[in-house]
C-alpha cells in the first residue's frame, strides 16, 4: 500500500496478488468461496490552488474474480450463465486546475467549486462477466468557458457477448422480456453490429455541445 499527502497532491493506493476467502454462514450453503487473481488501486489528485493544470489519475483493477458453484447456484441453479472469472479494469488520467487549496481548513466552509477538469483520457476500460465483455478507450478536452463544462472528444466502445447474456437473463426470469426489448432498442441507437454478437460504438462530443453515436447525431 502507499499513501502520500503534500502541497503537490494527494495519492493513495495498493496492490495485491492472489487471495481467497471461504465462509460458512447460517441458512446458506456451506463453503462459500471467493477468490481473486490480483487487485490494484492507484489514485492521485492535485490539492493546491494554481493557474496551470495539474495531473490526476485513477487506476483500479480486479482481475480473475471467482466465486464457488455454491454461490452461483443460489441465483443460477440451472447453470445457464458461463461461470468464467470476472474482471474489471478502469485506467484513466488527465489534468485539472484547482481554484482552492482543498486541504486548507479555511476553505472548508466555501461552497464554490474547488476546481475544474481540463482534459481526461480513458486509457483502458474492461468489464468481463458471465460470458460478456465490454472494452473501451477515449479522450476528451473539457470546455469550461460556458455555464456547464462540455467535453470535446470521443470514446470507442466494444461489447462482445452482450446479446447472449441478455437472452440468458430473460430465460432465467431475472429480467422481464419487455424490459429487455426496450434495452435492446436503446442499445441499437448507440451501437452497430460488427460480427457475431459483437457491437461497437463511437460516441463523439463536439465543440457546439452535440453528441453523436457512429456518425448519427443524438443531441
GROMACS .gro file of C-alpha atoms in nm:
model
  219
    1UNK     CA    1   0.000   0.000   0.000
    2UNK     CA    2   0.109   0.359  -0.044
    3UNK     CA    3  -0.012   0.697   0.076
    4UNK     CA    4   0.123   1.048   0.025
    5UNK     CA    5  -0.013   1.393   0.107
    6UNK     CA    6   0.156   1.728   0.048
    7UNK     CA    7   0.105   2.055  -0.136
    8UNK     CA    8   0.196   1.866  -0.453
    9UNK     CA    9  -0.106   1.637  -0.426
   10UNK     CA   10  -0.285   1.352  -0.256
   11UNK     CA   11  -0.207   0.994  -0.358
   12UNK     CA   12  -0.315   0.658  -0.224
   13UNK     CA   13  -0.334   0.303  -0.350
   14UNK     CA   14  -0.224  -0.053  -0.314
   15UNK     CA   15  -0.169  -0.378  -0.495
   16UNK     CA   16  -0.239  -0.739  -0.405
   17UNK     CA   17  -0.167  -1.077  -0.556
   18UNK     CA   18  -0.389  -1.383  -0.537
   19UNK     CA   19  -0.629  -1.405  -0.242
   20UNK     CA   20  -0.903  -1.644  -0.135
   21UNK     CA   21  -1.179  -1.640   0.126
   22UNK     CA   22  -1.401  -1.922   0.248
   23UNK     CA   23  -1.704  -1.860   0.467
   24UNK     CA   24  -1.977  -2.064   0.635
   25UNK     CA   25  -2.292  -1.870   0.715
   26UNK     CA   26  -2.620  -1.975   0.882
   27UNK     CA   27  -2.900  -2.078   0.642
   28UNK     CA   28  -2.667  -2.067   0.342
   29UNK     CA   29  -2.482  -2.348   0.161
   30UNK     CA   30  -2.151  -2.448   0.323
   31UNK     CA   31  -1.808  -2.347   0.196
   32UNK     CA   32  -1.890  -2.026   0.014
   33UNK     CA   33  -1.566  -1.937  -0.164
   34UNK     CA   34  -1.445  -1.619  -0.332
   35UNK     CA   35  -1.102  -1.578  -0.489
   36UNK     CA   36  -0.923  -1.315  -0.695
   37UNK     CA   37  -0.613  -1.332  -0.911
   38UNK     CA   38  -0.494  -0.978  -0.836
   39UNK     CA   39  -0.622  -0.634  -0.745
   40UNK     CA   40  -0.490  -0.280  -0.764
   41UNK     CA   41  -0.583   0.079  -0.681
   42UNK     CA   42  -0.379   0.385  -0.776
   43UNK     CA   43  -0.538   0.726  -0.718
   44UNK     CA   44  -0.379   1.070  -0.729
   45UNK     CA   45  -0.520   1.422  -0.741
   46UNK     CA   46  -0.400   1.782  -0.700
   47UNK     CA   47  -0.491   1.972  -0.383
   48UNK     CA   48  -0.325   2.313  -0.422
   49UNK     CA   49  -0.458   2.622  -0.592
   50UNK     CA   50  -0.280   2.703  -0.916
   51UNK     CA   51  -0.315   2.872  -1.251
   52UNK     CA   52  -0.186   2.577  -1.455
   53UNK     CA   53  -0.341   2.230  -1.496
   54UNK     CA   54  -0.211   1.958  -1.266
   55UNK     CA   55  -0.225   1.580  -1.329
   56UNK     CA   56  -0.470   1.335  -1.175
   57UNK     CA   57  -0.525   0.964  -1.228
   58UNK     CA   58  -0.741   0.670  -1.127
   59UNK     CA   59  -0.644   0.310  -1.192
   60UNK     CA   60  -0.844   0.026  -1.041
   61UNK     CA   61  -0.824  -0.342  -1.128
   62UNK     CA   62  -0.999  -0.658  -1.011
   63UNK     CA   63  -0.863  -0.950  -1.213
   64UNK     CA   64  -0.999  -1.306  -1.229
   65UNK     CA   65  -1.264  -1.275  -0.960
   66UNK     CA   66  -1.416  -1.619  -0.900
   67UNK     CA   67  -1.698  -1.743  -0.679
   68UNK     CA   68  -1.774  -2.104  -0.596
   69UNK     CA   69  -2.057  -2.302  -0.754
   70UNK     CA   70  -2.244  -2.282  -0.423
   71UNK     CA   71  -2.277  -1.906  -0.475
   72UNK     CA   72  -2.361  -1.934  -0.846
   73UNK     CA   73  -2.630  -2.194  -0.771
   74UNK     CA   74  -2.817  -1.950  -0.546
   75UNK     CA   75  -2.925  -1.741  -0.848
   76UNK     CA   76  -2.842  -1.970  -1.143
   77UNK     CA   77  -2.930  -2.324  -1.033
   78UNK     CA   78  -2.975  -2.446  -1.393
   79UNK     CA   79  -2.625  -2.332  -1.488
   80UNK     CA   80  -2.730  -2.116  -1.782
   81UNK     CA   81  -2.466  -1.848  -1.729
   82UNK     CA   82  -2.098  -1.905  -1.811
   83UNK     CA   83  -1.906  -1.919  -1.486
   84UNK     CA   84  -1.590  -1.761  -1.618
   85UNK     CA   85  -1.380  -1.543  -1.386
   86UNK     CA   86  -1.487  -1.177  -1.385
   87UNK     CA   87  -1.250  -0.886  -1.445
   88UNK     CA   88  -1.287  -0.509  -1.411
   89UNK     CA   89  -1.023  -0.259  -1.520
   90UNK     CA   90  -1.054   0.122  -1.525
   91UNK     CA   91  -0.746   0.324  -1.618
   92UNK     CA   92  -0.796   0.699  -1.656
   93UNK     CA   93  -0.587   1.011  -1.618
   94UNK     CA   94  -0.597   1.379  -1.705
   95UNK     CA   95  -0.532   1.730  -1.581
   96UNK     CA   96  -0.728   1.961  -1.355
   97UNK     CA   97  -0.693   2.323  -1.247
   98UNK     CA   98  -0.756   2.388  -0.879
   99UNK     CA   99  -0.929   2.711  -0.772
  100UNK     CA  100  -0.890   2.642  -0.398
  101UNK     CA  101  -0.643   2.481  -0.160
  102UNK     CA  102  -0.873   2.198  -0.062
  103UNK     CA  103  -0.662   2.089   0.238
  104UNK     CA  104  -0.670   2.440   0.387
  105UNK     CA  105  -0.920   2.445   0.680
  106UNK     CA  106  -1.015   2.800   0.581
  107UNK     CA  107  -1.177   2.666   0.263
  108UNK     CA  108  -1.390   2.407   0.444
  109UNK     CA  109  -1.691   2.642   0.457
  110UNK     CA  110  -1.651   2.768   0.100
  111UNK     CA  111  -1.931   2.647  -0.127
  112UNK     CA  112  -1.754   2.728  -0.455
  113UNK     CA  113  -1.644   2.450  -0.691
  114UNK     CA  114  -1.286   2.367  -0.588
  115UNK     CA  115  -1.155   2.323  -0.942
  116UNK     CA  116  -1.216   2.215  -1.298
  117UNK     CA  117  -1.118   1.919  -1.512
  118UNK     CA  118  -0.930   2.035  -1.822
  119UNK     CA  119  -0.884   1.705  -2.003
  120UNK     CA  120  -0.934   1.335  -1.940
  121UNK     CA  121  -0.817   1.016  -2.109
  122UNK     CA  122  -0.974   0.675  -2.067
  123UNK     CA  123  -0.673   0.458  -2.136
  124UNK     CA  124  -0.848   0.130  -2.073
  125UNK     CA  125  -1.194   0.010  -1.978
  126UNK     CA  126  -1.259  -0.362  -1.943
  127UNK     CA  127  -1.551  -0.534  -1.776
  128UNK     CA  128  -1.597  -0.906  -1.836
  129UNK     CA  129  -1.856  -1.118  -1.658
  130UNK     CA  130  -2.080  -1.416  -1.735
  131UNK     CA  131  -1.955  -1.455  -2.092
  132UNK     CA  132  -1.985  -1.088  -2.193
  133UNK     CA  133  -1.705  -0.833  -2.224
  134UNK     CA  134  -1.713  -0.455  -2.257
  135UNK     CA  135  -1.394  -0.273  -2.357
  136UNK     CA  136  -1.326   0.089  -2.443
  137UNK     CA  137  -1.092   0.384  -2.459
  138UNK     CA  138  -1.115   0.753  -2.541
  139UNK     CA  139  -1.012   1.105  -2.460
  140UNK     CA  140  -1.167   1.449  -2.433
  141UNK     CA  141  -1.078   1.810  -2.367
  142UNK     CA  142  -1.322   1.981  -2.131
  143UNK     CA  143  -1.454   2.322  -2.237
  144UNK     CA  144  -1.508   2.520  -1.916
  145UNK     CA  145  -1.594   2.854  -2.076
  146UNK     CA  146  -1.972   2.807  -2.057
  147UNK     CA  147  -2.219   2.772  -1.772
  148UNK     CA  148  -2.156   2.396  -1.759
  149UNK     CA  149  -1.844   2.201  -1.861
  150UNK     CA  150  -1.864   2.040  -2.207
  151UNK     CA  151  -1.646   1.751  -2.325
  152UNK     CA  152  -1.494   1.766  -2.674
  153UNK     CA  153  -1.361   1.430  -2.786
  154UNK     CA  154  -1.467   1.071  -2.839
  155UNK     CA  155  -1.500   0.730  -2.676
  156UNK     CA  156  -1.475   0.396  -2.857
  157UNK     CA  157  -1.663   0.102  -2.703
  158UNK     CA  158  -1.693  -0.266  -2.793
  159UNK     CA  159  -1.934  -0.521  -2.646
  160UNK     CA  160  -1.884  -0.891  -2.709
  161UNK     CA  161  -2.142  -1.148  -2.599
  162UNK     CA  162  -2.395  -0.892  -2.479
  163UNK     CA  163  -2.696  -1.031  -2.667
  164UNK     CA  164  -2.622  -1.383  -2.546
  165UNK     CA  165  -2.610  -1.264  -2.187
  166UNK     CA  166  -2.938  -1.075  -2.225
  167UNK     CA  167  -3.107  -1.384  -2.369
  168UNK     CA  168  -2.992  -1.592  -2.073
  169UNK     CA  169  -3.112  -1.332  -1.820
  170UNK     CA  170  -3.460  -1.339  -1.977
  171UNK     CA  171  -3.464  -1.721  -1.983
  172UNK     CA  172  -3.369  -1.727  -1.616
  173UNK     CA  173  -3.651  -1.488  -1.529
  174UNK     CA  174  -3.409  -1.229  -1.388
  175UNK     CA  175  -3.521  -0.968  -1.642
  176UNK     CA  176  -3.871  -0.931  -1.797
  177UNK     CA  177  -3.873  -0.979  -2.174
  178UNK     CA  178  -4.046  -0.644  -2.241
  179UNK     CA  179  -3.788  -0.450  -2.038
  180UNK     CA  180  -3.506  -0.630  -2.216
  181UNK     CA  181  -3.662  -0.547  -2.553
  182UNK     CA  182  -3.662  -0.179  -2.461
  183UNK     CA  183  -3.300  -0.203  -2.355
  184UNK     CA  184  -3.207  -0.369  -2.686
  185UNK     CA  185  -3.377  -0.086  -2.877
  186UNK     CA  186  -3.182   0.172  -2.679
  187UNK     CA  187  -2.860  -0.021  -2.737
  188UNK     CA  188  -2.935  -0.021  -3.110
  189UNK     CA  189  -2.930   0.359  -3.110
  190UNK     CA  190  -2.577   0.372  -2.969
  191UNK     CA  191  -2.414   0.064  -3.122
  192UNK     CA  192  -2.372  -0.109  -3.459
  193UNK     CA  193  -2.313  -0.481  -3.530
  194UNK     CA  194  -1.952  -0.576  -3.601
  195UNK     CA  195  -1.966  -0.955  -3.605
  196UNK     CA  196  -2.133  -1.248  -3.431
  197UNK     CA  197  -2.272  -1.096  -3.110
  198UNK     CA  198  -2.026  -0.807  -3.134
  199UNK     CA  199  -2.137  -0.444  -3.107
  200UNK     CA  200  -1.920  -0.135  -3.142
  201UNK     CA  201  -1.990   0.229  -3.073
  202UNK     CA  202  -1.805   0.555  -3.126
  203UNK     CA  203  -1.951   0.832  -2.912
  204UNK     CA  204  -1.835   1.179  -3.016
  205UNK     CA  205  -1.875   1.508  -2.829
  206UNK     CA  206  -1.840   1.825  -3.039
  207UNK     CA  207  -1.749   2.183  -2.953
  208UNK     CA  208  -2.109   2.305  -3.001
  209UNK     CA  209  -2.237   2.063  -2.736
  210UNK     CA  210  -2.350   1.798  -2.984
  211UNK     CA  211  -2.336   1.425  -2.916
  212UNK     CA  212  -2.327   1.163  -3.191
  213UNK     CA  213  -2.305   0.786  -3.199
  214UNK     CA  214  -2.142   0.624  -3.501
  215UNK     CA  215  -2.192   0.943  -3.701
  216UNK     CA  216  -2.561   0.979  -3.611
  217UNK     CA  217  -2.639   1.295  -3.416
  218UNK     CA  218  -2.821   1.233  -3.087
  219UNK     CA  219  -2.813   1.585  -2.945
   0.00000   0.00000   0.00000
